[in-house]
PDB file of C-alpha atoms in Angstrom:
ATOM      1  CA  ARG A   1       0.000   0.000   0.000  1.00 76.00           C
ATOM      2  CA  LYS A   2       1.340   3.446  -0.890  1.00 83.00           C
ATOM      3  CA  GLU A   3       1.982   5.819   1.964  1.00 89.00           C
ATOM      4  CA  VAL A   4      -0.133   8.497   0.291  1.00 93.00           C
ATOM      5  CA  GLU A   5      -2.901   7.454  -2.086  1.00 94.00           C
ATOM      6  CA  GLN A   6      -4.975   9.505  -4.470  1.00 95.00           C
ATOM      7  CA  ASP A   7      -7.495   8.691  -7.158  1.00 93.00           C
ATOM      8  CA  PRO A   8      -5.624   9.573 -10.370  1.00 92.00           C
ATOM      9  CA  GLY A   9      -8.821  10.685 -12.152  1.00 91.00           C
ATOM     10  CA  PRO A  10      -9.295  12.433 -14.461  1.00 94.00           C
ATOM     11  CA  PHE A  11     -12.238  14.238 -12.941  1.00 95.00           C
ATOM     12  CA  ASN A  12     -14.039  15.940 -15.816  1.00 97.00           C
ATOM     13  CA  VAL A  13     -16.407  18.612 -14.538  1.00 97.00           C
ATOM     14  CA  PRO A  14     -18.292  21.494 -16.198  1.00 97.00           C
ATOM     15  CA  GLU A  15     -17.434  25.082 -15.390  1.00 98.00           C
ATOM     16  CA  GLY A  16     -19.178  26.216 -12.237  1.00 98.00           C
ATOM     17  CA  ALA A  17     -19.367  22.751 -10.718  1.00 97.00           C
ATOM     18  CA  THR A  18     -18.180  21.764  -7.268  1.00 98.00           C
ATOM     19  CA  VAL A  19     -15.622  18.980  -7.139  1.00 97.00           C
ATOM     20  CA  ALA A  20     -13.935  17.199  -4.241  1.00 96.00           C
ATOM     21  CA  PHE A  21     -10.830  15.054  -4.024  1.00 93.00           C
ATOM     22  CA  ASN A  22      -9.764  12.815  -1.203  1.00 94.00           C
ATOM     23  CA  CYS A  23      -6.317  11.602  -0.266  1.00 96.00           C
ATOM     24  CA  THR A  24      -5.578   8.868   2.262  1.00 96.00           C
ATOM     25  CA  TYR A  25      -2.361   8.454   4.192  1.00 95.00           C
ATOM     26  CA  SER A  26      -1.052   5.483   6.133  1.00 92.00           C
ATOM     27  CA  ASN A  27       1.248   7.022   8.761  1.00 87.00           C
ATOM     28  CA  SER A  28      -0.872   8.002  11.741  1.00 86.00           C
ATOM     29  CA  ALA A  29       2.016  10.091  13.143  1.00 84.00           C
ATOM     30  CA  SER A  30       1.927  12.510  10.182  1.00 86.00           C
ATOM     31  CA  GLN A  31       1.435  16.080  11.293  1.00 84.00           C
ATOM     32  CA  SER A  32       1.733  18.307   8.241  1.00 88.00           C
ATOM     33  CA  PHE A  33      -0.523  18.156   5.221  1.00 93.00           C
ATOM     34  CA  PHE A  34      -0.631  20.134   2.009  1.00 94.00           C
ATOM     35  CA  TRP A  35      -2.288  20.387  -1.341  1.00 96.00           C
ATOM     36  CA  TYR A  36      -0.103  21.330  -4.285  1.00 96.00           C
ATOM     37  CA  ARG A  37      -1.186  22.169  -7.794  1.00 97.00           C
ATOM     38  CA  GLN A  38       0.838  21.077 -10.804  1.00 97.00           C
ATOM     39  CA  ASP A  39       0.112  22.287 -14.311  1.00 96.00           C
ATOM     40  CA  CYS A  40       1.140  20.176 -17.277  1.00 93.00           C
ATOM     41  CA  ARG A  41       4.944  20.145 -17.663  1.00 90.00           C
ATOM     42  CA  LYS A  42       5.382  22.651 -14.849  1.00 95.00           C
ATOM     43  CA  GLU A  43       6.631  22.509 -11.291  1.00 96.00           C
ATOM     44  CA  PRO A  44       4.325  21.830  -8.324  1.00 96.00           C
ATOM     45  CA  LYS A  45       3.147  24.941  -6.515  1.00 95.00           C
ATOM     46  CA  LEU A  46       1.758  25.095  -3.016  1.00 93.00           C
ATOM     47  CA  LEU A  47      -2.006  25.574  -3.101  1.00 95.00           C
ATOM     48  CA  MET A  48      -2.713  25.432   0.603  1.00 93.00           C
ATOM     49  CA  SER A  49      -1.668  23.882   3.866  1.00 91.00           C
ATOM     50  CA  VAL A  50      -4.291  21.759   5.607  1.00 92.00           C
ATOM     51  CA  TYR A  51      -4.982  22.538   9.238  1.00 87.00           C
ATOM     52  CA  SER A  52      -6.690  20.358  11.810  1.00 87.00           C
ATOM     53  CA  SER A  53      -9.750  22.579  12.009  1.00 88.00           C
ATOM     54  CA  GLY A  54     -10.073  22.787   8.234  1.00 89.00           C
ATOM     55  CA  ASN A  55      -9.336  25.910   6.261  1.00 93.00           C
ATOM     56  CA  GLU A  56     -10.636  27.871   3.344  1.00 95.00           C
ATOM     57  CA  ASP A  57      -8.989  30.050   0.742  1.00 94.00           C
ATOM     58  CA  GLY A  58     -11.488  31.594  -1.608  1.00 96.00           C
ATOM     59  CA  ARG A  59     -13.144  28.816  -3.585  1.00 98.00           C
ATOM     60  CA  PHE A  60     -10.900  26.163  -2.052  1.00 98.00           C
ATOM     61  CA  THR A  61     -11.597  24.314   1.190  1.00 97.00           C
ATOM     62  CA  ALA A  62      -9.268  21.764   2.752  1.00 96.00           C
ATOM     63  CA  GLN A  63     -10.250  19.371   5.504  1.00 96.00           C
ATOM     64  CA  LEU A  64      -8.357  16.870   7.619  1.00 95.00           C
ATOM     65  CA  ASN A  65      -9.854  13.755   9.150  1.00 94.00           C
ATOM     66  CA  ARG A  66      -7.252  12.260  11.464  1.00 92.00           C
ATOM     67  CA  ALA A  67      -9.439   9.384  12.653  1.00 93.00           C
ATOM     68  CA  SER A  68      -9.875   8.076   9.115  1.00 93.00           C
ATOM     69  CA  GLN A  69      -6.492   9.386   7.937  1.00 94.00           C
ATOM     70  CA  TYR A  70      -7.571  11.354   4.943  1.00 93.00           C
ATOM     71  CA  ILE A  71      -7.483  14.906   3.725  1.00 96.00           C
ATOM     72  CA  SER A  72      -9.830  16.447   1.218  1.00 97.00           C
ATOM     73  CA  LEU A  73      -9.892  19.368  -1.170  1.00 97.00           C
ATOM     74  CA  LEU A  74     -13.151  20.964  -2.264  1.00 97.00           C
ATOM     75  CA  ILE A  75     -13.237  23.363  -5.192  1.00 98.00           C
ATOM     76  CA  ARG A  76     -16.393  25.416  -5.635  1.00 98.00           C
ATOM     77  CA  ASP A  77     -17.471  27.223  -8.793  1.00 98.00           C
ATOM     78  CA  SER A  78     -14.788  25.525 -10.911  1.00 98.00           C
ATOM     79  CA  LYS A  79     -12.981  27.641 -13.487  1.00 98.00           C
ATOM     80  CA  LEU A  80     -11.278  26.508 -16.672  1.00 98.00           C
ATOM     81  CA  SER A  81      -8.031  27.674 -15.085  1.00 97.00           C
ATOM     82  CA  ASP A  82      -8.469  25.130 -12.267  1.00 98.00           C
ATOM     83  CA  SER A  83      -7.594  22.355 -14.743  1.00 98.00           C
ATOM     84  CA  ALA A  84      -4.419  20.830 -13.348  1.00 97.00           C
ATOM     85  CA  THR A  85      -3.143  17.916 -11.300  1.00 97.00           C
ATOM     86  CA  TYR A  86      -3.612  18.241  -7.546  1.00 98.00           C
ATOM     87  CA  LEU A  87      -0.963  16.610  -5.374  1.00 97.00           C
ATOM     88  CA  CYS A  88      -1.561  15.566  -1.791  1.00 96.00           C
ATOM     89  CA  VAL A  89       1.512  15.868   0.463  1.00 94.00           C
ATOM     90  CA  VAL A  90       1.995  14.384   3.914  1.00 92.00           C
ATOM     91  CA  ASN A  91       5.006  14.569   6.178  1.00 86.00           C
ATOM     92  CA  ARG A  92       6.832  11.587   7.582  1.00 78.00           C
ATOM     93  CA  VAL A  93       9.024  11.882  10.666  1.00 73.00           C
ATOM     94  CA  THR A  94      11.830   9.333  10.901  1.00 70.00           C
ATOM     95  CA  SER A  95      14.448   9.603  13.662  1.00 69.00           C
ATOM     96  CA  GLY A  96      13.737  13.300  14.013  1.00 66.00           C
ATOM     97  CA  THR A  97      14.065  13.941  10.294  1.00 70.00           C
ATOM     98  CA  TYR A  98      11.102  15.328   8.406  1.00 73.00           C
ATOM     99  CA  LYS A  99      10.344  14.226   4.894  1.00 80.00           C
ATOM    100  CA  TYR A 100       7.403  15.071   2.706  1.00 88.00           C
ATOM    101  CA  ILE A 101       5.708  12.269   0.824  1.00 90.00           C
ATOM    102  CA  PHE A 102       3.895  13.203  -2.352  1.00 93.00           C
ATOM    103  CA  GLY A 103       0.862  11.446  -3.750  1.00 94.00           C
ATOM    104  CA  THR A 104       0.777  10.723  -7.466  1.00 94.00           C
ATOM    105  CA  GLY A 105      -1.887  13.349  -8.020  1.00 95.00           C
ATOM    106  CA  THR A 106      -5.500  13.701  -9.128  1.00 96.00           C
ATOM    107  CA  ARG A 107      -6.112  15.186 -12.546  1.00 96.00           C
ATOM    108  CA  LEU A 108      -8.909  17.716 -12.895  1.00 97.00           C
ATOM    109  CA  LYS A 109     -10.297  18.896 -16.219  1.00 97.00           C
ATOM    110  CA  VAL A 110     -12.812  21.698 -16.117  1.00 98.00           C
ATOM    111  CA  LEU A 111     -14.858  21.758 -19.313  1.00 97.00           C
ATOM    112  CA  ALA A 112     -16.442  24.793 -20.945  1.00 95.00           C
TER     113      ALA A 112
ATOM    114  CA  ASN B   1      12.704  37.548  -7.058  1.00 64.00           C
ATOM    115  CA  ALA B   2      13.776  34.406  -8.969  1.00 76.00           C
ATOM    116  CA  GLY B   3      12.981  31.857  -6.232  1.00 94.00           C
ATOM    117  CA  VAL B   4      14.547  28.523  -7.228  1.00 97.00           C
ATOM    118  CA  THR B   5      16.501  28.396 -10.474  1.00 97.00           C
ATOM    119  CA  GLN B   6      17.455  25.124 -12.135  1.00 97.00           C
ATOM    120  CA  THR B   7      19.734  24.553 -15.082  1.00 96.00           C
ATOM    121  CA  PRO B   8      19.614  23.111 -17.642  1.00 97.00           C
ATOM    122  CA  LYS B   9      15.911  22.865 -18.523  1.00 96.00           C
ATOM    123  CA  PHE B  10      16.432  20.007 -20.964  1.00 97.00           C
ATOM    124  CA  GLN B  11      19.229  17.501 -21.472  1.00 97.00           C
ATOM    125  CA  VAL B  12      19.815  14.377 -23.531  1.00 97.00           C
ATOM    126  CA  LEU B  13      22.621  12.098 -22.409  1.00 97.00           C
ATOM    127  CA  LYS B  14      24.049   8.899 -23.749  1.00 97.00           C
ATOM    128  CA  THR B  15      24.285   5.941 -21.396  1.00 98.00           C
ATOM    129  CA  GLY B  16      27.445   6.247 -19.329  1.00 97.00           C
ATOM    130  CA  GLN B  17      27.836   9.998 -19.682  1.00 97.00           C
ATOM    131  CA  SER B  18      27.954  12.207 -16.629  1.00 97.00           C
ATOM    132  CA  MET B  19      26.364  15.546 -15.890  1.00 97.00           C
ATOM    133  CA  THR B  20      25.565  17.923 -13.067  1.00 98.00           C
ATOM    134  CA  LEU B  21      22.197  19.554 -12.521  1.00 98.00           C
ATOM    135  CA  GLN B  22      22.492  22.950 -10.919  1.00 97.00           C
ATOM    136  CA  CYS B  23      20.082  24.527  -8.450  1.00 98.00           C
ATOM    137  CA  ALA B  24      20.206  27.894  -6.738  1.00 97.00           C
ATOM    138  CA  GLN B  25      17.722  29.676  -4.466  1.00 97.00           C
ATOM    139  CA  ASP B  26      17.657  33.302  -3.437  1.00 95.00           C
ATOM    140  CA  MET B  27      15.192  33.057  -0.544  1.00 93.00           C
ATOM    141  CA  ASN B  28      17.808  32.438   2.156  1.00 93.00           C
ATOM    142  CA  HIS B  29      16.294  29.003   2.767  1.00 92.00           C
ATOM    143  CA  ASN B  30      18.157  26.525   4.915  1.00 91.00           C
ATOM    144  CA  SER B  31      16.876  23.271   3.411  1.00 91.00           C
ATOM    145  CA  MET B  32      17.145  22.109  -0.178  1.00 94.00           C
ATOM    146  CA  TYR B  33      15.962  18.971  -1.947  1.00 94.00           C
ATOM    147  CA  TRP B  34      16.254  17.028  -5.163  1.00 97.00           C
ATOM    148  CA  TYR B  35      13.242  15.065  -6.421  1.00 97.00           C
ATOM    149  CA  ARG B  36      12.540  13.056  -9.506  1.00 97.00           C
ATOM    150  CA  GLN B  37       9.078  12.696 -11.000  1.00 96.00           C
ATOM    151  CA  ASP B  38       8.071   9.722 -13.101  1.00 94.00           C
ATOM    152  CA  PRO B  39       4.621   8.857 -14.473  1.00 87.00           C
ATOM    153  CA  GLY B  40       2.536   7.000 -11.900  1.00 82.00           C
ATOM    154  CA  MET B  41       5.254   7.268  -9.234  1.00 84.00           C
ATOM    155  CA  GLY B  42       4.798  10.731  -7.830  1.00 86.00           C
ATOM    156  CA  LEU B  43       7.676  12.863  -6.662  1.00 93.00           C
ATOM    157  CA  ARG B  44      10.419  10.827  -5.018  1.00 94.00           C
ATOM    158  CA  LEU B  45      13.175  12.317  -2.897  1.00 93.00           C
ATOM    159  CA  ILE B  46      16.690  11.626  -4.142  1.00 96.00           C
ATOM    160  CA  TYR B  47      18.818  13.631  -1.694  1.00 96.00           C
ATOM    161  CA  TYR B  48      18.277  16.521   0.622  1.00 93.00           C
ATOM    162  CA  SER B  49      20.284  19.031   2.586  1.00 93.00           C
ATOM    163  CA  ALA B  50      18.681  20.102   5.843  1.00 88.00           C
ATOM    164  CA  SER B  51      21.187  22.922   6.249  1.00 89.00           C
ATOM    165  CA  GLU B  52      24.398  24.191   4.744  1.00 91.00           C
ATOM    166  CA  GLY B  53      27.137  21.626   5.194  1.00 90.00           C
ATOM    167  CA  THR B  54      24.880  18.587   5.498  1.00 92.00           C
ATOM    168  CA  THR B  55      23.454  16.183   2.940  1.00 95.00           C
ATOM    169  CA  ASP B  56      21.425  13.002   3.374  1.00 93.00           C
ATOM    170  CA  LYS B  57      19.990  10.281   1.205  1.00 93.00           C
ATOM    171  CA  GLY B  58      16.333  10.201   0.325  1.00 91.00           C
ATOM    172  CA  GLU B  59      14.267   7.340  -1.046  1.00 90.00           C
ATOM    173  CA  VAL B  60      16.091   6.805  -4.346  1.00 96.00           C
ATOM    174  CA  PRO B  61      19.743   7.933  -4.012  1.00 97.00           C
ATOM    175  CA  ASN B  62      21.452   5.197  -6.035  1.00 97.00           C
ATOM    176  CA  GLY B  63      23.302   6.539  -9.056  1.00 97.00           C
ATOM    177  CA  TYR B  64      23.369  10.117  -7.774  1.00 98.00           C
ATOM    178  CA  ASN B  65      25.620  12.356  -5.727  1.00 97.00           C
ATOM    179  CA  VAL B  66      25.003  15.833  -4.378  1.00 98.00           C
ATOM    180  CA  SER B  67      26.957  18.846  -3.212  1.00 97.00           C
ATOM    181  CA  ARG B  68      25.658  21.665  -1.037  1.00 96.00           C
ATOM    182  CA  LEU B  69      28.119  24.211  -2.327  1.00 90.00           C
ATOM    183  CA  ASN B  70      26.896  27.008  -0.055  1.00 95.00           C
ATOM    184  CA  LYS B  71      23.581  28.111   1.385  1.00 95.00           C
ATOM    185  CA  ARG B  72      22.249  29.076  -2.038  1.00 97.00           C
ATOM    186  CA  GLU B  73      23.379  26.190  -4.227  1.00 97.00           C
ATOM    187  CA  PHE B  74      22.679  22.465  -4.236  1.00 98.00           C
ATOM    188  CA  SER B  75      23.841  20.404  -7.209  1.00 98.00           C
ATOM    189  CA  LEU B  76      22.935  16.873  -8.304  1.00 98.00           C
ATOM    190  CA  ARG B  77      25.442  14.759 -10.201  1.00 98.00           C
ATOM    191  CA  LEU B  78      24.879  11.695 -12.329  1.00 97.00           C
ATOM    192  CA  GLU B  79      28.249   9.978 -12.626  1.00 94.00           C
ATOM    193  CA  SER B  80      27.268   7.371 -15.203  1.00 97.00           C
ATOM    194  CA  ALA B  81      23.817   7.964 -16.618  1.00 97.00           C
ATOM    195  CA  ALA B  82      21.462   5.043 -17.203  1.00 97.00           C
ATOM    196  CA  PRO B  83      18.161   4.923 -19.140  1.00 97.00           C
ATOM    197  CA  SER B  84      16.377   4.362 -15.792  1.00 97.00           C
ATOM    198  CA  GLN B  85      17.405   7.892 -14.847  1.00 97.00           C
ATOM    199  CA  THR B  86      15.265   9.368 -17.606  1.00 97.00           C
ATOM    200  CA  SER B  87      12.936  11.576 -15.614  1.00 97.00           C
ATOM    201  CA  VAL B  88      11.964  15.105 -14.695  1.00 97.00           C
ATOM    202  CA  TYR B  89      14.143  16.429 -11.883  1.00 98.00           C
ATOM    203  CA  PHE B  90      12.949  19.123  -9.512  1.00 98.00           C
ATOM    204  CA  CYS B  91      14.966  21.047  -6.995  1.00 97.00           C
ATOM    205  CA  ALA B  92      13.105  22.555  -4.055  1.00 95.00           C
ATOM    206  CA  SER B  93      13.863  24.616  -0.991  1.00 94.00           C
ATOM    207  CA  SER B  94      12.227  25.505   2.307  1.00 90.00           C
ATOM    208  CA  ASP B  95      13.101  27.709   5.246  1.00 84.00           C
ATOM    209  CA  ARG B  96      13.485  24.609   7.382  1.00 72.00           C
ATOM    210  CA  GLN B  97      12.543  20.960   7.167  1.00 65.00           C
ATOM    211  CA  ALA B  98       9.439  21.104   9.298  1.00 63.00           C
ATOM    212  CA  THR B  99       7.439  23.947   7.913  1.00 67.00           C
ATOM    213  CA  ASN B 100       3.809  24.787   7.323  1.00 69.00           C
ATOM    214  CA  TYR B 101       4.810  26.866   4.335  1.00 74.00           C
ATOM    215  CA  GLY B 102       5.672  23.967   2.061  1.00 83.00           C
ATOM    216  CA  TYR B 103       8.395  23.894  -0.509  1.00 90.00           C
ATOM    217  CA  THR B 104       9.256  26.176  -3.401  1.00 93.00           C
ATOM    218  CA  PHE B 105      10.167  24.231  -6.512  1.00 96.00           C
ATOM    219  CA  GLY B 106      12.334  25.088  -9.478  1.00 97.00           C
ATOM    220  CA  SER B 107      10.914  24.709 -12.967  1.00 97.00           C
ATOM    221  CA  GLY B 108      12.513  21.313 -13.494  1.00 97.00           C
ATOM    222  CA  THR B 109      15.052  19.605 -15.729  1.00 97.00           C
ATOM    223  CA  ARG B 110      13.793  17.106 -18.305  1.00 97.00           C
ATOM    224  CA  LEU B 111      16.499  14.507 -18.692  1.00 97.00           C
ATOM    225  CA  THR B 112      16.512  11.770 -21.305  1.00 97.00           C
ATOM    226  CA  VAL B 113      19.161   9.066 -21.240  1.00 97.00           C
ATOM    227  CA  VAL B 114      19.475   7.099 -24.463  1.00 97.00           C
TER     228      VAL B 114
END
């Protein structure tokens, strides 16, 4: 089982739709969680950190469920420009060293 | 503000050739990282440098070496390239290892080994 798992998609949604992605992680000791966005043939860029109480940034809402070990990303009122791959990132602490583990990403296509 | 700069952007090597990928950041970050990204595999950590003067292996270090030349620069060397090293390589930096601010990535190097 992968340490961080995501549905690869693609999720094809019409403009204006609401779409949600989940990401599950296996290490219950993980403490830091992020969503990154990666456009085709570009570098990943931080979209938002995910906090325990959940957090919102405009049309984007991130939630953390520690009991079930998953994080989610909700995008409201989808725009064409939201088309990208969304990477889930979880930290792993080993002998005091922090490492970030990246999921393989969920592809979103927003259709006109 | 350039952020993280990687060179070259593209490279084709023959099996057995060597090359160095360069990375520099201008954000005064302490930690720097080298990842490779392959289809279906996600980003995998090759080597990292938690602070100037230190380097450590990541998940997939075999076939690579690194040098943290100073606080700004972190290079990745392939001594004898193999087709399995065909990938997209990303350098990243962060103010420290444990951070809620994530990493800043360079634009990547697309390497093909033939």
